[in-house]
Amino acid sequence: MDFWDLTKLLVRRWYIAGPLLLLTVAATVLAAVKIEPNYVATSYVQLVPPSVTPKEDDGRAPRPRNPWLDLGLASLGKAAILTVQDQKVVEALKDAGYTDAFTLTLDQMLPIVTFEVIASTKEQATATTQELVRRFGESVTALQADYGAAAEQTITTLRLTVGENVTESTSKVKRALVAIAGIGVLLTTALTVLLDAVIRRRRARRVAASRAAHGPGRDAPPPAAPPVNQRTAWADRNSAQTGVDDRSAALEPVPADATIIVPRTEWPPPGVEGNHR
């Protein structure tokens, strides 16, 4: 069955496909009204190296050097991201009322970390972003403190976004509408084809049962006409001409030696004018 045959089937069975399509449209409209869009908050944090680098030998006792300066800012940023995205941290954020749909991405060229948070409300997106930025800064400080780095050797963080960069995202709503509409059309087509097959099968069974009842290869004979009594018909015709109801006499038995008198018929009949020349 190609697309054209399927279209003709849906049109022929409109009383099945029509209500199903109406239900699909109603469900799609209801989903568009009920489903709320998502809110996406984006923030950027940069890793800043120390402003003053101590000399290697300044005549004083050697002090611990910050190893993250040798590893690079990108290494420290990646380590801090892993600590923030730890499963226990994510579960703690979710239990505290924050959203767990967030990603932290480190730029390949610059030591800048991008925070992207997806939440159901604008307030939740903003609060989650602030909490993630705070945890990221604390993680950067704690990773350096583990090596006893001096204050002048500490790498700091700087949030680049001054305000809250929150936008509305309708991608979830669009995906839901497409899914509902697609499923509705598929169900409509499938149920219409199924019910059409059931109707055809029942019709074929009735035809087969009718043919089996009247013999193979023959259709049901037409109803027989009731027998006509010739005497009754002659009496009716005679009474119509003479105006006398002679049906009772016609129905009585006539002796074999009786004389039958045929009434004279006037021509032309009364009330009908003939051809007068």
CSV table of C-alpha atoms in Angstrom, one decimal:
chain,number,residue,atom,x,y,z
A,1,MET,CA,0.0,0.0,0.0
A,2,ASP,CA,1.5,3.3,-1.1
A,3,PHE,CA,0.9,6.8,0.2
A,4,TRP,CA,-1.9,7.4,-2.3
A,5,ASP,CA,-3.8,4.2,-1.4
A,6,LEU,CA,-3.4,5.1,2.3
A,7,THR,CA,-4.8,8.6,1.7
A,8,LYS,CA,-7.8,7.2,-0.1
A,9,LEU,CA,-8.4,4.7,2.7
A,10,LEU,CA,-8.3,7.5,5.3
A,11,VAL,CA,-10.8,9.5,3.2
A,12,ARG,CA,-13.1,6.5,2.7
A,13,ARG,CA,-13.0,5.8,6.5
A,14,TRP,CA,-13.3,9.4,7.5
A,15,TYR,CA,-15.7,8.5,10.3
A,16,ILE,CA,-12.8,6.6,11.9
A,17,ALA,CA,-9.8,8.8,11.0
A,18,GLY,CA,-11.6,12.1,11.7
A,19,PRO,CA,-12.3,11.7,15.4
A,20,LEU,CA,-8.8,10.3,16.0
A,21,LEU,CA,-7.2,13.3,14.2
A,22,LEU,CA,-9.3,15.6,16.3
A,23,LEU,CA,-8.1,13.9,19.4
A,24,THR,CA,-4.5,14.3,18.2
A,25,VAL,CA,-5.0,18.0,17.6
A,26,ALA,CA,-6.6,18.5,21.0
A,27,ALA,CA,-3.7,16.7,22.7
A,28,THR,CA,-1.2,18.8,20.9
A,29,VAL,CA,-2.9,22.0,21.8
A,30,LEU,CA,-3.2,20.9,25.4
A,31,ALA,CA,0.5,20.0,25.6
A,32,ALA,CA,1.4,23.4,24.1
A,33,VAL,CA,-0.5,25.1,26.9
A,34,LYS,CA,0.5,22.9,29.8
A,35,ILE,CA,4.2,22.3,29.1
A,36,GLU,CA,6.3,25.1,30.5
A,37,PRO,CA,9.5,26.2,28.6
A,38,ASN,CA,13.0,25.8,30.1
A,39,TYR,CA,15.3,28.6,31.2
A,40,VAL,CA,19.0,28.6,30.4
A,41,ALA,CA,21.4,30.6,32.4
A,42,THR,CA,25.0,31.1,31.1
A,43,SER,CA,27.9,32.4,33.0
A,44,TYR,CA,31.7,32.7,32.4
A,45,VAL,CA,34.5,32.5,34.9
A,46,GLN,CA,38.2,33.1,34.1
A,47,LEU,CA,41.2,31.8,35.9
A,48,VAL,CA,43.6,34.6,36.8
A,49,PRO,CA,47.3,33.9,37.5
A,50,PRO,CA,49.1,35.7,40.4
A,51,SER,CA,50.1,39.3,39.7
A,52,VAL,CA,53.6,38.9,41.1
A,53,THR,CA,55.8,35.9,40.5
A,54,PRO,CA,58.4,35.3,43.3
A,55,LYS,CA,62.0,35.0,42.3
A,56,GLU,CA,63.7,31.7,42.4
A,57,ASP,CA,66.5,32.8,44.8
A,58,ASP,CA,65.9,36.0,46.7
A,59,GLY,CA,68.2,35.2,49.6
A,60,ARG,CA,65.4,33.9,51.8
A,61,ALA,CA,64.5,30.4,52.9
A,62,PRO,CA,62.9,28.4,50.1
A,63,ARG,CA,59.1,28.4,50.3
A,64,PRO,CA,56.7,26.0,48.7
A,65,ARG,CA,55.9,26.8,45.1
A,66,ASN,CA,52.4,26.5,43.6
A,67,PRO,CA,52.7,23.5,41.3
A,68,TRP,CA,49.6,24.6,39.4
A,69,LEU,CA,51.6,27.4,37.9
A,70,ASP,CA,53.8,24.9,36.2
A,71,LEU,CA,50.9,22.7,35.2
A,72,GLY,CA,49.0,25.6,33.7
A,73,LEU,CA,45.7,27.3,34.3
A,74,ALA,CA,43.8,24.9,32.1
A,75,SER,CA,44.9,21.9,34.3
A,76,LEU,CA,43.7,23.7,37.4
A,77,GLY,CA,40.4,24.6,35.7
A,78,LYS,CA,39.8,21.1,34.6
A,79,ALA,CA,40.5,19.7,38.0
A,80,ALA,CA,38.1,22.2,39.6
A,81,ILE,CA,35.4,21.2,37.1
A,82,LEU,CA,35.7,17.6,38.0
A,83,THR,CA,35.3,18.3,41.7
A,84,VAL,CA,32.1,20.4,41.0
A,85,GLN,CA,30.6,17.7,38.7
A,86,ASP,CA,31.2,14.9,41.2
A,87,GLN,CA,28.1,12.8,41.7
A,88,LYS,CA,27.8,13.5,45.4
A,89,VAL,CA,27.9,17.3,44.7
A,90,VAL,CA,25.2,16.9,42.1
A,91,GLU,CA,23.0,15.0,44.5
A,92,ALA,CA,23.6,17.6,47.2
A,93,LEU,CA,22.6,20.3,44.8
A,94,LYS,CA,19.4,18.5,43.8
A,95,ASP,CA,18.4,17.8,47.5
A,96,ALA,CA,18.9,21.5,48.2
A,97,GLY,CA,16.4,22.5,45.5
A,98,TYR,CA,18.8,23.3,42.7
A,99,THR,CA,18.7,21.8,39.3
A,100,ASP,CA,21.0,19.0,38.3
A,101,ALA,CA,20.9,19.8,34.6
A,102,PHE,CA,24.1,21.8,34.1
A,103,THR,CA,27.4,21.6,32.2
A,104,LEU,CA,30.8,23.2,32.8
A,105,THR,CA,33.1,23.6,29.8
A,106,LEU,CA,36.7,24.8,29.6
A,107,ASP,CA,37.7,26.8,26.6
A,108,GLN,CA,40.4,25.2,24.5
A,109,MET,CA,42.3,28.4,23.9
A,110,LEU,CA,41.7,30.5,27.0
A,111,PRO,CA,41.4,29.7,30.7
A,112,ILE,CA,37.7,30.5,30.7
A,113,VAL,CA,35.0,28.1,32.1
A,114,THR,CA,31.5,28.3,30.7
A,115,PHE,CA,28.6,27.5,33.1
A,116,GLU,CA,25.4,26.5,31.4
A,117,VAL,CA,22.4,25.7,33.6
A,118,ILE,CA,19.0,24.5,32.5
A,119,ALA,CA,16.1,24.9,35.0
A,120,SER,CA,12.3,24.9,34.9
A,121,THR,CA,12.1,28.4,36.4
A,122,LYS,CA,14.2,31.6,36.0
A,123,GLU,CA,14.8,31.8,39.7
A,124,GLN,CA,16.1,28.2,39.9
A,125,ALA,CA,18.4,28.8,37.0
A,126,THR,CA,19.9,31.9,38.6
A,127,ALA,CA,20.3,30.4,42.0
A,128,THR,CA,22.0,27.2,40.6
A,129,THR,CA,24.4,29.3,38.6
A,130,GLN,CA,25.4,31.3,41.6
A,131,GLU,CA,25.9,28.2,43.7
A,132,LEU,CA,28.0,26.5,41.0
A,133,VAL,CA,30.3,29.6,40.6
A,134,ARG,CA,30.8,29.7,44.3
A,135,ARG,CA,31.7,26.0,44.5
A,136,PHE,CA,34.0,26.3,41.6
A,137,GLY,CA,35.9,29.2,43.2
A,138,GLU,CA,36.2,27.3,46.5
A,139,SER,CA,37.5,24.3,44.6
A,140,VAL,CA,40.2,26.3,42.9
A,141,THR,CA,41.3,27.7,46.2
A,142,ALA,CA,41.2,24.3,48.0
A,143,LEU,CA,43.3,22.6,45.3
A,144,GLN,CA,46.1,25.1,45.7
A,145,ALA,CA,45.9,25.2,49.5
A,146,ASP,CA,46.6,21.4,49.5
A,147,TYR,CA,50.1,22.2,48.4
A,148,GLY,CA,50.7,25.1,50.8
A,149,ALA,CA,50.9,27.7,48.1
A,150,ALA,CA,51.7,31.2,49.3
A,151,ALA,CA,49.1,34.0,48.9
A,152,GLU,CA,51.2,35.8,46.2
A,153,GLN,CA,51.3,32.5,44.2
A,154,THR,CA,47.6,31.8,44.4
A,155,ILE,CA,45.5,31.6,41.2
A,156,THR,CA,42.2,33.3,41.6
A,157,THR,CA,38.9,33.2,39.7
A,158,LEU,CA,37.0,36.1,38.2
A,159,ARG,CA,33.4,36.0,37.1
A,160,LEU,CA,33.1,37.8,33.8
A,161,THR,CA,29.3,38.1,33.6
A,162,VAL,CA,28.0,41.0,35.7
A,163,GLY,CA,24.3,40.3,35.4
A,164,GLU,CA,22.3,37.2,35.1
A,165,ASN,CA,22.3,35.9,31.5
A,166,VAL,CA,19.0,33.9,31.5
A,167,THR,CA,17.1,33.1,28.3
A,168,GLU,CA,13.9,31.2,27.6
A,169,SER,CA,14.3,27.9,25.7
A,170,THR,CA,11.3,26.4,23.9
A,171,SER,CA,13.2,23.3,22.6
A,172,LYS,CA,11.5,21.1,25.1
A,173,VAL,CA,8.1,22.3,24.1
A,174,LYS,CA,8.8,21.8,20.4
A,175,ARG,CA,10.1,18.3,21.0
A,176,ALA,CA,7.0,17.4,23.0
A,177,LEU,CA,4.6,18.8,20.3
A,178,VAL,CA,6.4,17.0,17.5
A,179,ALA,CA,6.3,13.7,19.5
A,180,ILE,CA,2.6,14.0,20.4
A,181,ALA,CA,1.6,14.9,16.8
A,182,GLY,CA,3.7,12.1,15.3
A,183,ILE,CA,2.4,9.5,17.6
A,184,GLY,CA,-1.2,10.7,17.1
A,185,VAL,CA,-0.9,10.5,13.3
A,186,LEU,CA,0.7,7.0,13.5
A,187,LEU,CA,-2.0,5.7,15.8
A,188,THR,CA,-4.7,7.2,13.6
A,189,THR,CA,-3.3,5.5,10.5
A,190,ALA,CA,-2.8,2.2,12.2
A,191,LEU,CA,-6.3,2.0,13.8
A,192,THR,CA,-8.0,3.1,10.6
A,193,VAL,CA,-6.2,0.4,8.6
A,194,LEU,CA,-7.0,-2.2,11.3
A,195,LEU,CA,-10.7,-1.3,11.5
A,196,ASP,CA,-10.9,-1.3,7.7
A,197,ALA,CA,-9.5,-4.8,7.6
A,198,VAL,CA,-12.0,-5.9,10.2
A,199,ILE,CA,-14.9,-4.4,8.3
A,200,ARG,CA,-13.8,-6.0,5.1
A,201,ARG,CA,-13.4,-9.4,6.8
A,202,ARG,CA,-16.9,-9.3,8.3
A,203,ARG,CA,-18.4,-8.3,5.0
A,204,ALA,CA,-16.7,-11.2,3.2
A,205,ARG,CA,-18.0,-13.6,5.9
A,206,ARG,CA,-21.6,-12.5,5.4
A,207,VAL,CA,-21.3,-12.9,1.6
A,208,ALA,CA,-19.8,-16.3,2.0
A,209,ALA,CA,-22.5,-17.4,4.5
A,210,SER,CA,-25.2,-16.2,2.1
A,211,ARG,CA,-23.8,-18.1,-0.8
A,212,ALA,CA,-23.4,-21.2,1.3
A,213,ALA,CA,-27.1,-21.1,2.3
A,214,HIS,CA,-28.3,-21.0,-1.3
A,215,GLY,CA,-25.8,-23.3,-2.9
A,216,PRO,CA,-22.4,-22.7,-4.3
A,217,GLY,CA,-22.2,-20.3,-7.2
A,218,ARG,CA,-25.8,-19.1,-6.9
A,219,ASP,CA,-27.2,-16.1,-5.3
A,220,ALA,CA,-30.3,-16.0,-3.3
A,221,PRO,CA,-33.4,-16.4,-5.6
A,222,PRO,CA,-35.8,-13.5,-5.7
A,223,PRO,CA,-39.0,-13.8,-3.7
A,224,ALA,CA,-41.7,-15.8,-5.5
A,225,ALA,CA,-44.8,-13.9,-6.5
A,226,PRO,CA,-48.1,-15.0,-4.9
A,227,PRO,CA,-50.2,-17.3,-7.2
A,228,VAL,CA,-52.9,-15.6,-9.2
A,229,ASN,CA,-56.3,-17.1,-9.4
A,230,GLN,CA,-57.5,-16.9,-13.0
A,231,ARG,CA,-61.1,-16.9,-12.0
A,232,THR,CA,-60.6,-14.2,-9.5
A,233,ALA,CA,-58.7,-12.1,-12.0
A,234,TRP,CA,-61.6,-12.6,-14.6
A,235,ALA,CA,-64.1,-11.7,-12.0
A,236,ASP,CA,-62.2,-8.5,-11.1
A,237,ARG,CA,-61.9,-7.5,-14.7
A,238,ASN,CA,-65.6,-8.3,-15.3
A,239,SER,CA,-66.8,-6.3,-12.3
A,240,ALA,CA,-64.6,-3.4,-13.5
A,241,GLN,CA,-66.4,-3.4,-16.8
A,242,THR,CA,-70.0,-4.0,-15.6
A,243,GLY,CA,-69.8,-2.2,-12.3
A,244,VAL,CA,-71.1,-5.3,-10.5
A,245,ASP,CA,-69.0,-7.3,-8.0
A,246,ASP,CA,-69.2,-10.8,-9.4
A,247,ARG,CA,-66.3,-12.2,-7.4
A,248,SER,CA,-68.4,-14.4,-5.2
A,249,ALA,CA,-70.0,-16.0,-8.3
A,250,ALA,CA,-66.6,-16.5,-9.9
A,251,LEU,CA,-65.4,-18.3,-6.9
A,252,GLU,CA,-68.4,-20.7,-6.8
A,253,PRO,CA,-68.0,-24.0,-8.7
A,254,VAL,CA,-69.6,-24.1,-12.1
A,255,PRO,CA,-71.4,-27.2,-13.4
A,256,ALA,CA,-69.9,-28.8,-16.5
A,257,ASP,CA,-73.2,-28.4,-18.4
A,258,ALA,CA,-73.9,-24.9,-17.4
A,259,THR,CA,-74.2,-22.1,-19.9
A,260,ILE,CA,-71.8,-19.2,-19.4
A,261,ILE,CA,-73.2,-15.8,-20.6
A,262,VAL,CA,-70.5,-13.4,-21.4
A,263,PRO,CA,-71.7,-9.8,-20.8
A,264,ARG,CA,-71.6,-7.4,-23.7
A,265,THR,CA,-69.0,-4.8,-23.5
A,266,GLU,CA,-69.8,-1.3,-24.6
A,267,TRP,CA,-67.4,0.4,-27.0
A,268,PRO,CA,-66.3,2.9,-26.5
A,269,PRO,CA,-66.4,2.7,-22.7
A,270,PRO,CA,-68.6,5.3,-21.0
A,271,GLY,CA,-66.9,8.6,-20.4
A,272,VAL,CA,-64.5,8.1,-23.4
A,273,GLU,CA,-65.3,9.8,-26.6
A,274,GLY,CA,-64.6,7.9,-29.8
A,275,ASN,CA,-63.6,9.1,-33.2
A,276,HIS,CA,-66.7,10.7,-34.6
A,277,ARG,CA,-66.4,11.5,-38.2
